[in-house]
Structures are given as structure tokens and as C-alpha cells.
Coordinates of C-alpha atoms (C1' of nucleotides) in Angstrom, one line a residue:
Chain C
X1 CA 98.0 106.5 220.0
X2 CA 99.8 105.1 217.1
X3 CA 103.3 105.4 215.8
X4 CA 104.6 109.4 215.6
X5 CA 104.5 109.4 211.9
X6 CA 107.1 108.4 210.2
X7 CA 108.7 111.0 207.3
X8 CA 110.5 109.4 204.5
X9 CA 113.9 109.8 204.3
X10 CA 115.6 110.6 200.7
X11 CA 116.8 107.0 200.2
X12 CA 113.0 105.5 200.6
X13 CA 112.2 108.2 197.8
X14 CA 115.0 107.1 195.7
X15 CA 114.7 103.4 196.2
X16 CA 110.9 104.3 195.6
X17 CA 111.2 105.8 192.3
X18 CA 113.9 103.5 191.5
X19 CA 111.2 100.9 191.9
X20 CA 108.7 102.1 189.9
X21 CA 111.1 102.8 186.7
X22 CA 111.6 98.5 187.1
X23 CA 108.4 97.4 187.9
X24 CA 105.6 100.0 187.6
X25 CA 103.4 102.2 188.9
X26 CA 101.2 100.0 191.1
X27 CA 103.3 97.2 191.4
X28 CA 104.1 97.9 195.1
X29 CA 104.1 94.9 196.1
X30 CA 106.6 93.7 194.1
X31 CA 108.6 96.9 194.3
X32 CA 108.5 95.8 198.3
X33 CA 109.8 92.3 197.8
X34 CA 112.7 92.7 195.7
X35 CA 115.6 92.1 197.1
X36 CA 116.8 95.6 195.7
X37 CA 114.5 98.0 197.6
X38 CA 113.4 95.5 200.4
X39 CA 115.8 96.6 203.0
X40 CA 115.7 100.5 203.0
X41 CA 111.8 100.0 202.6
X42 CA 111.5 97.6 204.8
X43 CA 109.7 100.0 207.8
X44 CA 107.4 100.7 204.7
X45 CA 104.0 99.0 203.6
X46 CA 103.1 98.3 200.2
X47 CA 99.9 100.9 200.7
X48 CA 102.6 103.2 202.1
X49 CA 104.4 103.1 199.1
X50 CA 101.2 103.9 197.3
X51 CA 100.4 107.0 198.9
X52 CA 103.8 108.5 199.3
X53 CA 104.2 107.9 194.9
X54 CA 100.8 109.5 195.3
X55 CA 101.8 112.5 196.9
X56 CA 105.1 112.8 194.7
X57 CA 102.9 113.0 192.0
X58 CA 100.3 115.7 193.1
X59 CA 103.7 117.8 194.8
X60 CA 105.2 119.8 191.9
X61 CA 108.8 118.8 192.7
X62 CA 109.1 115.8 194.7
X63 CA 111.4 114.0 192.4
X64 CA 113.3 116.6 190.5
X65 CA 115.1 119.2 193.1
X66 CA 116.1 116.9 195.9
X67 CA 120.2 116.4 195.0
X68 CA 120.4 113.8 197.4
X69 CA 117.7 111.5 196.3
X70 CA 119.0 112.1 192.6
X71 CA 122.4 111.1 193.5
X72 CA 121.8 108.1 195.4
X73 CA 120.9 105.6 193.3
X74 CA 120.6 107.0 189.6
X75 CA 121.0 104.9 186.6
X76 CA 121.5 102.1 189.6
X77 CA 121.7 99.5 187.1
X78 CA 119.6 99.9 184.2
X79 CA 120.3 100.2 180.4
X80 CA 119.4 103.6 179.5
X81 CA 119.9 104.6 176.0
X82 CA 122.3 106.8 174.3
X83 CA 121.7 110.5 173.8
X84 CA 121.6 109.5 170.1
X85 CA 118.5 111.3 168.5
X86 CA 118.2 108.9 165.8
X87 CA 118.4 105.8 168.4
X88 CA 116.0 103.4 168.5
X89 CA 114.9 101.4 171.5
X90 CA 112.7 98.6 172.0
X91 CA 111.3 97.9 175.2
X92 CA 110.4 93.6 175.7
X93 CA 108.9 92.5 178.7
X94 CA 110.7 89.7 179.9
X95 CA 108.6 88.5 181.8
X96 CA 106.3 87.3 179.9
X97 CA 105.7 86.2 175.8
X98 CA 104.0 89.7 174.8
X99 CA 105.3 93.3 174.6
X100 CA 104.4 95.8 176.5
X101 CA 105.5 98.8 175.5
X102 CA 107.5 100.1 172.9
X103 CA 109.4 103.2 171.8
X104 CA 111.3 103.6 167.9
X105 CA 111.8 106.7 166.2
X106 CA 113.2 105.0 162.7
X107 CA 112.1 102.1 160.7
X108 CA 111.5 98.3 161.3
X109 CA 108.2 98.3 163.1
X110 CA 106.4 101.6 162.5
X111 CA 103.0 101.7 160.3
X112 CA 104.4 104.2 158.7
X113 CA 107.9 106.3 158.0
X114 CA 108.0 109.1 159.9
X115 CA 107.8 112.6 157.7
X116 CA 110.4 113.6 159.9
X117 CA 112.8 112.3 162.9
X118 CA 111.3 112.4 166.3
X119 CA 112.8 114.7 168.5
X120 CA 115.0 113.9 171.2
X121 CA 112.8 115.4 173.6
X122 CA 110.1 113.2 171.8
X123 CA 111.9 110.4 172.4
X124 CA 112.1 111.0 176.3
X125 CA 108.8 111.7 177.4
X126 CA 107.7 108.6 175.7
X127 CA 110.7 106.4 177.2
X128 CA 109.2 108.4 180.8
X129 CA 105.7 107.4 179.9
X130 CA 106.4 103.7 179.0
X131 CA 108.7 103.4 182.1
X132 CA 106.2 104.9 184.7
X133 CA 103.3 102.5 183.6
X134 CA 100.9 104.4 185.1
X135 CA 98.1 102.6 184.0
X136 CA 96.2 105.8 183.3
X137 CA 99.0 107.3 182.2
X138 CA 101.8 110.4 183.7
X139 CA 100.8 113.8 184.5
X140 CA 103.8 116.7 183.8
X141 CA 104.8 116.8 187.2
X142 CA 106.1 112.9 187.1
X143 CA 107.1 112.7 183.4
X144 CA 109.5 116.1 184.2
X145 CA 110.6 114.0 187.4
X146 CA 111.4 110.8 185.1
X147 CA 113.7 112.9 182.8
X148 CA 115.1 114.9 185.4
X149 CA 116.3 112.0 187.3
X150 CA 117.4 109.8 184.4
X151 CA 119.3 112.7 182.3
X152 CA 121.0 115.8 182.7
X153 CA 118.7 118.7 182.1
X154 CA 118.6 122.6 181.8
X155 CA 117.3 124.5 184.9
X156 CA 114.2 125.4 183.1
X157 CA 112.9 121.9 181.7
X158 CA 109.9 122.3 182.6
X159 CA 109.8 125.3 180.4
X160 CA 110.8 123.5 177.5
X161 CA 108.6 120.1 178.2
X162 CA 105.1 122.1 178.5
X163 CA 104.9 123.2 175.3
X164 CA 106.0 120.1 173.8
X165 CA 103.8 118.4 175.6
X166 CA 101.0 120.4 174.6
X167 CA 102.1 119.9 170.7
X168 CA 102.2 116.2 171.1
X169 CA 99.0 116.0 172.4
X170 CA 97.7 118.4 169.7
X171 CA 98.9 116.0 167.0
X172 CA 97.8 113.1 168.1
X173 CA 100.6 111.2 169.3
X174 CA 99.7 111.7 173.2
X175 CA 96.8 111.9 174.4
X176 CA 95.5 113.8 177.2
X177 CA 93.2 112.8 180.1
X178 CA 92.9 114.7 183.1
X179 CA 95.8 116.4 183.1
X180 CA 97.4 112.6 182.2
X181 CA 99.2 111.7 179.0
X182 CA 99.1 108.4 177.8
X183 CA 100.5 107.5 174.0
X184 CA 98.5 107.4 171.5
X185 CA 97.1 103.9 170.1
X186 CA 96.2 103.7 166.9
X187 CA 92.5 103.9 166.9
X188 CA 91.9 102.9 163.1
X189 CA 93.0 99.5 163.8
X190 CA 92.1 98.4 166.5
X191 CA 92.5 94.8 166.3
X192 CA 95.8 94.9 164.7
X193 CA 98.2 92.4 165.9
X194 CA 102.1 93.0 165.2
X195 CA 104.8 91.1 165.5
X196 CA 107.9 92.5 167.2
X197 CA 111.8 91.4 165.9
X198 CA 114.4 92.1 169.2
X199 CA 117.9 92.7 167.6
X200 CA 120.5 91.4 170.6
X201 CA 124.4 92.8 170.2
X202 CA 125.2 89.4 169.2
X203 CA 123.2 89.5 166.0
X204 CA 121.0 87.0 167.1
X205 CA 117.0 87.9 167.3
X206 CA 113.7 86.8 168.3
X207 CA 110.1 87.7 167.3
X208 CA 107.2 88.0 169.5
X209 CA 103.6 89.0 169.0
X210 CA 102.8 91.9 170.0
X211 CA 99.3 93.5 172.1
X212 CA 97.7 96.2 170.9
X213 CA 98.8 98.3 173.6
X214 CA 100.5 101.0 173.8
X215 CA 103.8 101.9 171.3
X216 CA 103.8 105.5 169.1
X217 CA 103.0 105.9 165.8
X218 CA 104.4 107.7 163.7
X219 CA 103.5 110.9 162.4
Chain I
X1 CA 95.6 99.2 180.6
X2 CA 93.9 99.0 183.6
X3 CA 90.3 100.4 183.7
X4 CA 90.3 103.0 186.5
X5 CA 87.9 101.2 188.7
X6 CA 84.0 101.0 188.2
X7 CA 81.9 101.1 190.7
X8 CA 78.6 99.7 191.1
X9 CA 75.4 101.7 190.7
X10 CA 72.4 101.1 192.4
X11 CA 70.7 99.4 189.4
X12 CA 73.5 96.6 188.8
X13 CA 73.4 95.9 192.7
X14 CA 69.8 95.1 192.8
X15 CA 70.0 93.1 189.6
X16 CA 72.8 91.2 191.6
X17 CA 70.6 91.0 194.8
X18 CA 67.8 89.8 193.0
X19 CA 70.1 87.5 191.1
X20 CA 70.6 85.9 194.5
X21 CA 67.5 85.6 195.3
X22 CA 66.5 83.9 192.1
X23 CA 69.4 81.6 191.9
X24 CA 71.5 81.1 195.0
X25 CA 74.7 82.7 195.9
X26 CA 77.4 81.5 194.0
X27 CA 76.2 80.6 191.2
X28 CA 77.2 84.1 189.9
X29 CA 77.7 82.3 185.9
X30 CA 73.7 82.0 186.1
X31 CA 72.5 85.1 187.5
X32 CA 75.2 86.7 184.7
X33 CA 73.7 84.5 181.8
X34 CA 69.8 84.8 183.2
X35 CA 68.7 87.4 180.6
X36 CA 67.0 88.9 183.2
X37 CA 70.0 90.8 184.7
X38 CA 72.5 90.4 181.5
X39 CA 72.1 93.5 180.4
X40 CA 72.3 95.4 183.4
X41 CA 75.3 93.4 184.5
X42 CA 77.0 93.4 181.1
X43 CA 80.2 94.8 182.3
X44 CA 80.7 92.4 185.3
X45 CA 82.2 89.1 185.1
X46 CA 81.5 86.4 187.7
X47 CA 83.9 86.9 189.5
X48 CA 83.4 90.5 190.0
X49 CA 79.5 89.3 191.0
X50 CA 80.9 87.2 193.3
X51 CA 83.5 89.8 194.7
X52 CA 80.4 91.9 195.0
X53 CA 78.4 90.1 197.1
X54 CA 80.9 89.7 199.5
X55 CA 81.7 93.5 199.9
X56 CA 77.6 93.8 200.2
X57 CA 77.5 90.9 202.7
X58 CA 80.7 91.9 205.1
X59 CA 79.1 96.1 204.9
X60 CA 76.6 96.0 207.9
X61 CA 74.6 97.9 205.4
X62 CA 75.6 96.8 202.1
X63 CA 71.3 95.8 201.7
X64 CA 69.2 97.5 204.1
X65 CA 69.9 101.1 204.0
X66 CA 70.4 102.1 200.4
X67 CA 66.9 103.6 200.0
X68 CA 67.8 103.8 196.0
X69 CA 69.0 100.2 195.4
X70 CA 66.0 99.4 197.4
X71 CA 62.8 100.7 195.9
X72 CA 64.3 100.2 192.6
X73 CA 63.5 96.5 192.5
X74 CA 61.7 95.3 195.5
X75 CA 59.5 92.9 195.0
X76 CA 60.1 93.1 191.0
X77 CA 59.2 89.9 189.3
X78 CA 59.3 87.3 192.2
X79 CA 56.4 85.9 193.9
X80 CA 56.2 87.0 197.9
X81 CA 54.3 85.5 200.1
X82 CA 51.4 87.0 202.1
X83 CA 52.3 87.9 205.5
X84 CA 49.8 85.7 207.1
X85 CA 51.7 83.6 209.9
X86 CA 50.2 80.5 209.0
X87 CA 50.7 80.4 205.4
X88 CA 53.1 77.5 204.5
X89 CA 55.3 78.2 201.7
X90 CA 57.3 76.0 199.3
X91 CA 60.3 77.1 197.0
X92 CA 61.0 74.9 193.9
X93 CA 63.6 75.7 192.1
X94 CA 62.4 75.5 188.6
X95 CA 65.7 75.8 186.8
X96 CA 66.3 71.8 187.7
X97 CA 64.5 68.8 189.1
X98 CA 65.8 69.2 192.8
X99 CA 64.5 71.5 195.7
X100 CA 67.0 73.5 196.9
X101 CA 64.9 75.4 199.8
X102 CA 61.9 74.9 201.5
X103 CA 60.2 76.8 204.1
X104 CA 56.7 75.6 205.9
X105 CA 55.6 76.4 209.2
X106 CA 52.7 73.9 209.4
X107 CA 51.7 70.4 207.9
X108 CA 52.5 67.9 204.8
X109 CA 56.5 68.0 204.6
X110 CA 57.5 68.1 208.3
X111 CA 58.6 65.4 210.3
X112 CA 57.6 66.0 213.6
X113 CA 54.8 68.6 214.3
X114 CA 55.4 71.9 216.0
X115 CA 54.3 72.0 219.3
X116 CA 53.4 75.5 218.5
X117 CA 53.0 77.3 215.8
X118 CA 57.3 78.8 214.7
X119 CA 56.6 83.1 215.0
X120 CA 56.3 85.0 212.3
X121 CA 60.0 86.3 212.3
X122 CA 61.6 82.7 212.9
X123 CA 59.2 81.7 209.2
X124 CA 61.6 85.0 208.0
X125 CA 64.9 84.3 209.1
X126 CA 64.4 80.9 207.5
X127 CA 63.3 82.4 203.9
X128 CA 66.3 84.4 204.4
X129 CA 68.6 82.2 205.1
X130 CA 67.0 79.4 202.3
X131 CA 66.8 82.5 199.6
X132 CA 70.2 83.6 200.2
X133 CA 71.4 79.6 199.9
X134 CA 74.7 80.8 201.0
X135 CA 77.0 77.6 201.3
X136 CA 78.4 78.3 204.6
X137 CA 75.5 80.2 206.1
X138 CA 74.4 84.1 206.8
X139 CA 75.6 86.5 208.9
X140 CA 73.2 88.7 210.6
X141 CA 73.8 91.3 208.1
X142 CA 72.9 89.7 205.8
X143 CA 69.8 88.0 207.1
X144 CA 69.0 91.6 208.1
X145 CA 69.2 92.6 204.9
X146 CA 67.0 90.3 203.1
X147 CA 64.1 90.8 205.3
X148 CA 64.5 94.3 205.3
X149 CA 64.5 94.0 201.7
X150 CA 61.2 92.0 201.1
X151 CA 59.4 93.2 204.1
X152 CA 58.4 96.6 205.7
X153 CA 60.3 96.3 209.2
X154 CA 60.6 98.7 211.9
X155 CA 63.3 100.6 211.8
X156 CA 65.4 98.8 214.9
X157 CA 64.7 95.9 213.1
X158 CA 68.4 94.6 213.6
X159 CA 67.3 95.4 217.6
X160 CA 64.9 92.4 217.3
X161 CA 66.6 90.3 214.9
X162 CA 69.7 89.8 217.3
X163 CA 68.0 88.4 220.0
X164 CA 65.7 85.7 218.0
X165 CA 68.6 84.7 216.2
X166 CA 70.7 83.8 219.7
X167 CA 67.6 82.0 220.7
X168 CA 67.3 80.0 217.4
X169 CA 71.0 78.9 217.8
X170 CA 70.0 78.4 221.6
X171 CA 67.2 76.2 220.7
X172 CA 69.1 74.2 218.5
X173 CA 67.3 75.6 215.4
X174 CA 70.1 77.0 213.7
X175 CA 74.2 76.2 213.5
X176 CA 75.8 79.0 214.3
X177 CA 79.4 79.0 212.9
X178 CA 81.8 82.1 212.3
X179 CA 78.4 84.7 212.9
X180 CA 76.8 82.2 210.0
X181 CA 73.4 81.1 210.7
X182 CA 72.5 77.5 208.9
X183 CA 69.3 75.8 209.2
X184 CA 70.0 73.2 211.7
X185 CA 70.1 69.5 209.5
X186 CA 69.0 66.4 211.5
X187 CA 71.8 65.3 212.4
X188 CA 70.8 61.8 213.4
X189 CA 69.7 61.2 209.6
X190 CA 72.3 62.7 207.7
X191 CA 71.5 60.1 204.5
X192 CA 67.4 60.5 204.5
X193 CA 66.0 61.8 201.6
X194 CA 63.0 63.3 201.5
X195 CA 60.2 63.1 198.6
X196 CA 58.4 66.7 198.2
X197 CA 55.0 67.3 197.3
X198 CA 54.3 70.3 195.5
X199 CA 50.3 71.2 195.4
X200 CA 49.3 74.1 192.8
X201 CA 46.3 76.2 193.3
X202 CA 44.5 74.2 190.3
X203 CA 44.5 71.1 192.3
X204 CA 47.2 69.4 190.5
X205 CA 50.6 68.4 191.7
X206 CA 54.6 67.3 191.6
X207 CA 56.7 65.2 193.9
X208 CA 60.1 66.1 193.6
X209 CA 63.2 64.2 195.7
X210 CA 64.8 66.6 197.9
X211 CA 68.7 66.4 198.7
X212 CA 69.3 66.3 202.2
X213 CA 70.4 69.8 203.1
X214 CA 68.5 73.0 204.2
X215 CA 64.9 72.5 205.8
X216 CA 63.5 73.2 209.0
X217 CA 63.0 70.8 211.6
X218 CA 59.8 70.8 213.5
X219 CA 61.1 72.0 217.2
Chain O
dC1 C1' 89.5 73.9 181.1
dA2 C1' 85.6 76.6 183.5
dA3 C1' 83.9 78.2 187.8
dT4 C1' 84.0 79.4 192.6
dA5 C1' 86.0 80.5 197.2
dG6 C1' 88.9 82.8 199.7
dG7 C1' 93.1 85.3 200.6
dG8 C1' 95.8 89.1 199.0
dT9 C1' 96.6 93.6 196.7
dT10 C1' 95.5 98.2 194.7
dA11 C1' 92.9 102.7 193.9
dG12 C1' 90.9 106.3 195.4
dG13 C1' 88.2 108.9 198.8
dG14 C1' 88.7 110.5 203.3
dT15 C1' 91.0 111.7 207.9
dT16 C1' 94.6 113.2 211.0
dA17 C1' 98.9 114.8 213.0
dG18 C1' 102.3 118.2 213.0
Chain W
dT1 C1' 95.7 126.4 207.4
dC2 C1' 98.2 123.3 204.8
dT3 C1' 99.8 118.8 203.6
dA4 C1' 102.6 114.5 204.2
dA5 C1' 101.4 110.6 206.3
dC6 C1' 98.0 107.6 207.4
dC7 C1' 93.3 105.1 207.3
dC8 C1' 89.2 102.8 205.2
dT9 C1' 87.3 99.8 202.1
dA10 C1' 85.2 99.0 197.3
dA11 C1' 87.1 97.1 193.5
dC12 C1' 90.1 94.1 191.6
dC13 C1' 93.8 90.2 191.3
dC14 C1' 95.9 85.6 192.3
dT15 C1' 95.8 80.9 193.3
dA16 C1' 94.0 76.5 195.0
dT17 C1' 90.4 73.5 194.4
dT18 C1' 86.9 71.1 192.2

DNA sequence: CAATAGGGTTAGGGTTAG
DNA sequence: TCTAACCCTAACCCTATT
């Protein structure tokens, strides 16, 4: 009876993904109305998009190992940070007066200094957890998918991310739900309220106050 | 973030339902601050009581058919009246000085007499649709379900229901908008206000004024 | 501002086509 | 038999209205 069913091409995945690094996991809606996506989505439905992200999710390698879809619009035109270990970077939410997420490896706004610098590694499956916003946070398959799509990376990531994933977990920086890593809060204080300083290029700055939400402590 | 979506045990639905009956739909605030049902509904807001009830009432059997949800508070705390088809009966609402329902088949607060005695089930669907004080009317389902709720019916109840209920809006009895039933107002009077007498068992008694609203005409 | 009504959207279980 | 695509709807969100 209905319509044949309808496979998705590689650009719908790409412009899928691409819309869930700007505006979230679950924001199809949105994802489906800007301006960016809504033309090669445009056969798509916003519950469409939820199931196919769905599906890439559960399937091992639905975002990593399709050249196409990587190629097509990566690093479209978002910042993404240097390969810098020691950078920091500090996620605001524009769109409204309160962070949402945050990532830092050094200084400024951690409880306290870290014994140690983060790992690079460290430093990307946070930036993949932060950017995926999956409100109950990202299981391996889609933070390996994240960094595989933003960054150049050996054959055998996935070999590498596992057990890093695991340690994280294990010290308490991530932690683990069904198969789901989220980053760790910092349960001791739970009402704590901090206040965030943005540094812009220019020199000049803002402060905002700050959720207790989600942003990594350091170990 | 986002809680991962709580659904609604048998226990909170039939604190909501009897919420309902106790208070009116829509005024989900009460039924949440009645102490009665705070507990149980602790983790709802108004809003999600109100969202609810209007899953329960578009599910054709959101009520009727949830044996557990059922038995667990049927007939808990609330005075039901005998099944006798001649018994008048008379809801005040104690919580202010208005009545806000009011059922009788025979006597004292009608304005013209029956020229026979209303059936048993028309004296039902009325309660129903006075208890569930919904502001636009009930559906079938839901009239359905509140009878089915406070009564023992036969099992094809909805097979008899259907029928009375196309000859109540027939007769003029009810208003049948958009599959709401309404108890039909007289519309010739629309500004009369009526002066309620309420007679206790003791012998003593209370007149209350009455908005113009929901009563049942003699036929 | 607080509350409700009603339309709109999402999450998650389930089903179907290929 | 497997699974991407699709369906269903309870749960939740947004906004206008009062």
C-alpha cells in the first residue's frame, strides 16, 4: 500500500549527523528546519530522522566506514579545535544565558589541578560526548563514529578507544549506564553553582553562570 | 538531562482517576496538593496530570480494562450510591460554597417533573458525565469508563451504552459536540440561578446557590 | 506570574517490507 | 532470517490564554 520504502542515501546520513553535532541528539525538529539540512532532508520526517540516528547507533559502523558520507560535508563549518593536547576549549551555548557543556583540560575553571594532563584521546571522547547530547549519554559505537568523522584516525580506533574508555569510566570521570557513557558530575556538590569566564580572540570576555550539568572534573 | 521517560503505574493512575472524581478535571493543582494523592503523585507535575488524563481519555480503554488500576481503588474513600433506581442523589462539592454537579432523578430540585421515572443507566451516564466535570464534555470512552469503574457492568457494556447515549442526544437530553456528551442546559434560561437544598440524614439542612451549568432537566 | 488547554514533538516499543 | 525503514502512542514540551 504505502510508499516502497525509501533508503537513505549517504548525503541524508551526512547531513544527519552533521545535524546532530549542531543541535543535538533529539532536536529533530530543529535539525529539519534549518536552512542547512532542510533541503536534502526534505523527503524526511522529523520521526524519520529519529529512527534512522537510532539505527546508526545500534549498527556498529554506520557513521565511520562510509568514505562518501565522511567526505561530504566534514568539518562543514564548525570550529573544531586544534590537535593541541594541552588545548583548552569551552563550549557556550549561545543560545541561551547558561552553559551547557563544557570541556578544559588546564586551569581556569577546574575544582581542582589536574595531577596530570588529560590525554588527547581524553580530550575527544568528551568533545564527542558534549557534541552528541544524547541526553542519556553515547554508547562506543556513536562516540567512535564522532571521532572518526571529525578527525583523522588509525584503522584500529576502536581498539585503542575501548580500553580507554573502560579506564575513564573506572576512575570516575565517565560514567557508565547501559552500555552509555555520560561525564561524570561531581556528586559531592551537588548544588554548586560556577561561573564561567569566555576568553574571545579579541581579548575581550564575558562571564556566565553556569548549571550544574555536565563538564569534567578533574582528576 | 532529560529523564528517560516515566511511565505511569497502575497506582499513580488511579490516584489521578480518583483525583478526578474528587475534584473535577482540570483542576490537576488540587488533586496534586489534596494530600490524599500527593504522595503517590509526587513525581508528577500538573501538567503531566493533565497530559495524563488526556492519553487515558483519547485510549478507548485508558479506564475500563486495566483490571490492576481497577481493583486497586474502586470505590476507596468516596461515598457511592446504592443502586436503587429511585434514589435521588446530590453532589456538594465541599471544597467551596457552590454546587458544581448534581444528579436527582425524582422530586425537590427539578423544574418540571419527569413524566416517567429517567432509567437507571440514563441516572449513570449523568453521574458520569457531572463526576468527570469535563469542561467541554465526555466522550463515550470515557463515560464508559467511569461507570465501568464504579459499577459492576456486563461485559458489552459499551454495546448498551452507545445506543442510550444517541437517544439522550436524540431526545435533546444531552449536547453532543465533537463525540462530547454535555448535560443539556435550558437554553431558554441561560441567567436562572438555582437555590439548592441539601437535606442530611439527621434532619438538618443547607441551601446553597447553584451556578447555572450542569443539571438535568426533567424530560 | 501561575495554571490550564491544546497543538506539537520526542522516546521507545513494536511491526513490516525487502 | 535479519534488519532498515516505518508505525503507534505514551510521555513530554511549547505557547497562547486567562
Amino acid at each position: 500500500m504505502g510508499a516502497p520504502k525509501q533508503k537513505w542515501t549517504s548525503e541524508e546520513e551526512s547531513a544527519l549527523k552533521a545535524g546532530v553535532v549542531k543541535h543535538g541528539a533529539g532536536k529533530w525538529r530543529t535539525i529539519l528546519k534549518d536552512p542547512e539540512f532542510s533541503a536534502i532532508l526534505s523527503s524526511r520526517s522529523n520521526v524519520d530522522l529519529k529512527d534512522k540516528w537510532r539505527n546508526m547507533s545500534v549498527t556498529a559502523n554506520g557513521w565511520g566506514s562510509r568514505e562518501k558520507a565522511r567526505l561530504a560535508l566534514r568539518r562543514s563549518q564548525y570550529i573544531y579545535r586544534s590537535d593541541e593536547d594541552t588545548s583548552a576549549s569551552l563550549e557556550l551555548d549561545s543560545d541561551d544565558e547558561e552553559v551547557k557543556s563544557l570541556t578544559t583540560s588546564n586551569g581556569l575553571l577546574q575544582i581542582a589541578a589536574p595531577k596530570q594532563p588529560v590525554s588527547r584521546l581524553e580530550n575527544l571522547i568528551i568533545e564527542a560526548i558534549n557534541s552528541l547530547k544524547e541526553p542519556s549519554g553515547s554508547n562506543k559505537s556513536n562516540i567512535a563514529m564522532y571521532i572518526e568523522d571529525q578527525y583523522n584516525t588509525p584503522p584500529n580506533f576502536k581498539r585503542i578507544l575501548s580500553p580507554k574508555l573502560k579506564a575513564l569510566a573506572a576512575s570516575g570521570k565517565l560514567i557508565k549506564v547501559n552500555r552509555k557513557y555520560r561525564i561524570a558530575p561531581i556528586a559531592a556538590f551537588p548544588q554548586i553553582l560556577i561561573h564561567v569566564m569566555h576568553l574571545y580572540a579579541d581579548g575581550s570576555w564575558v562571564t556566565k553562570k553556569s548549571e550544574m550539568g555536565r563538564w569534567l572534573m578533574g582528576d
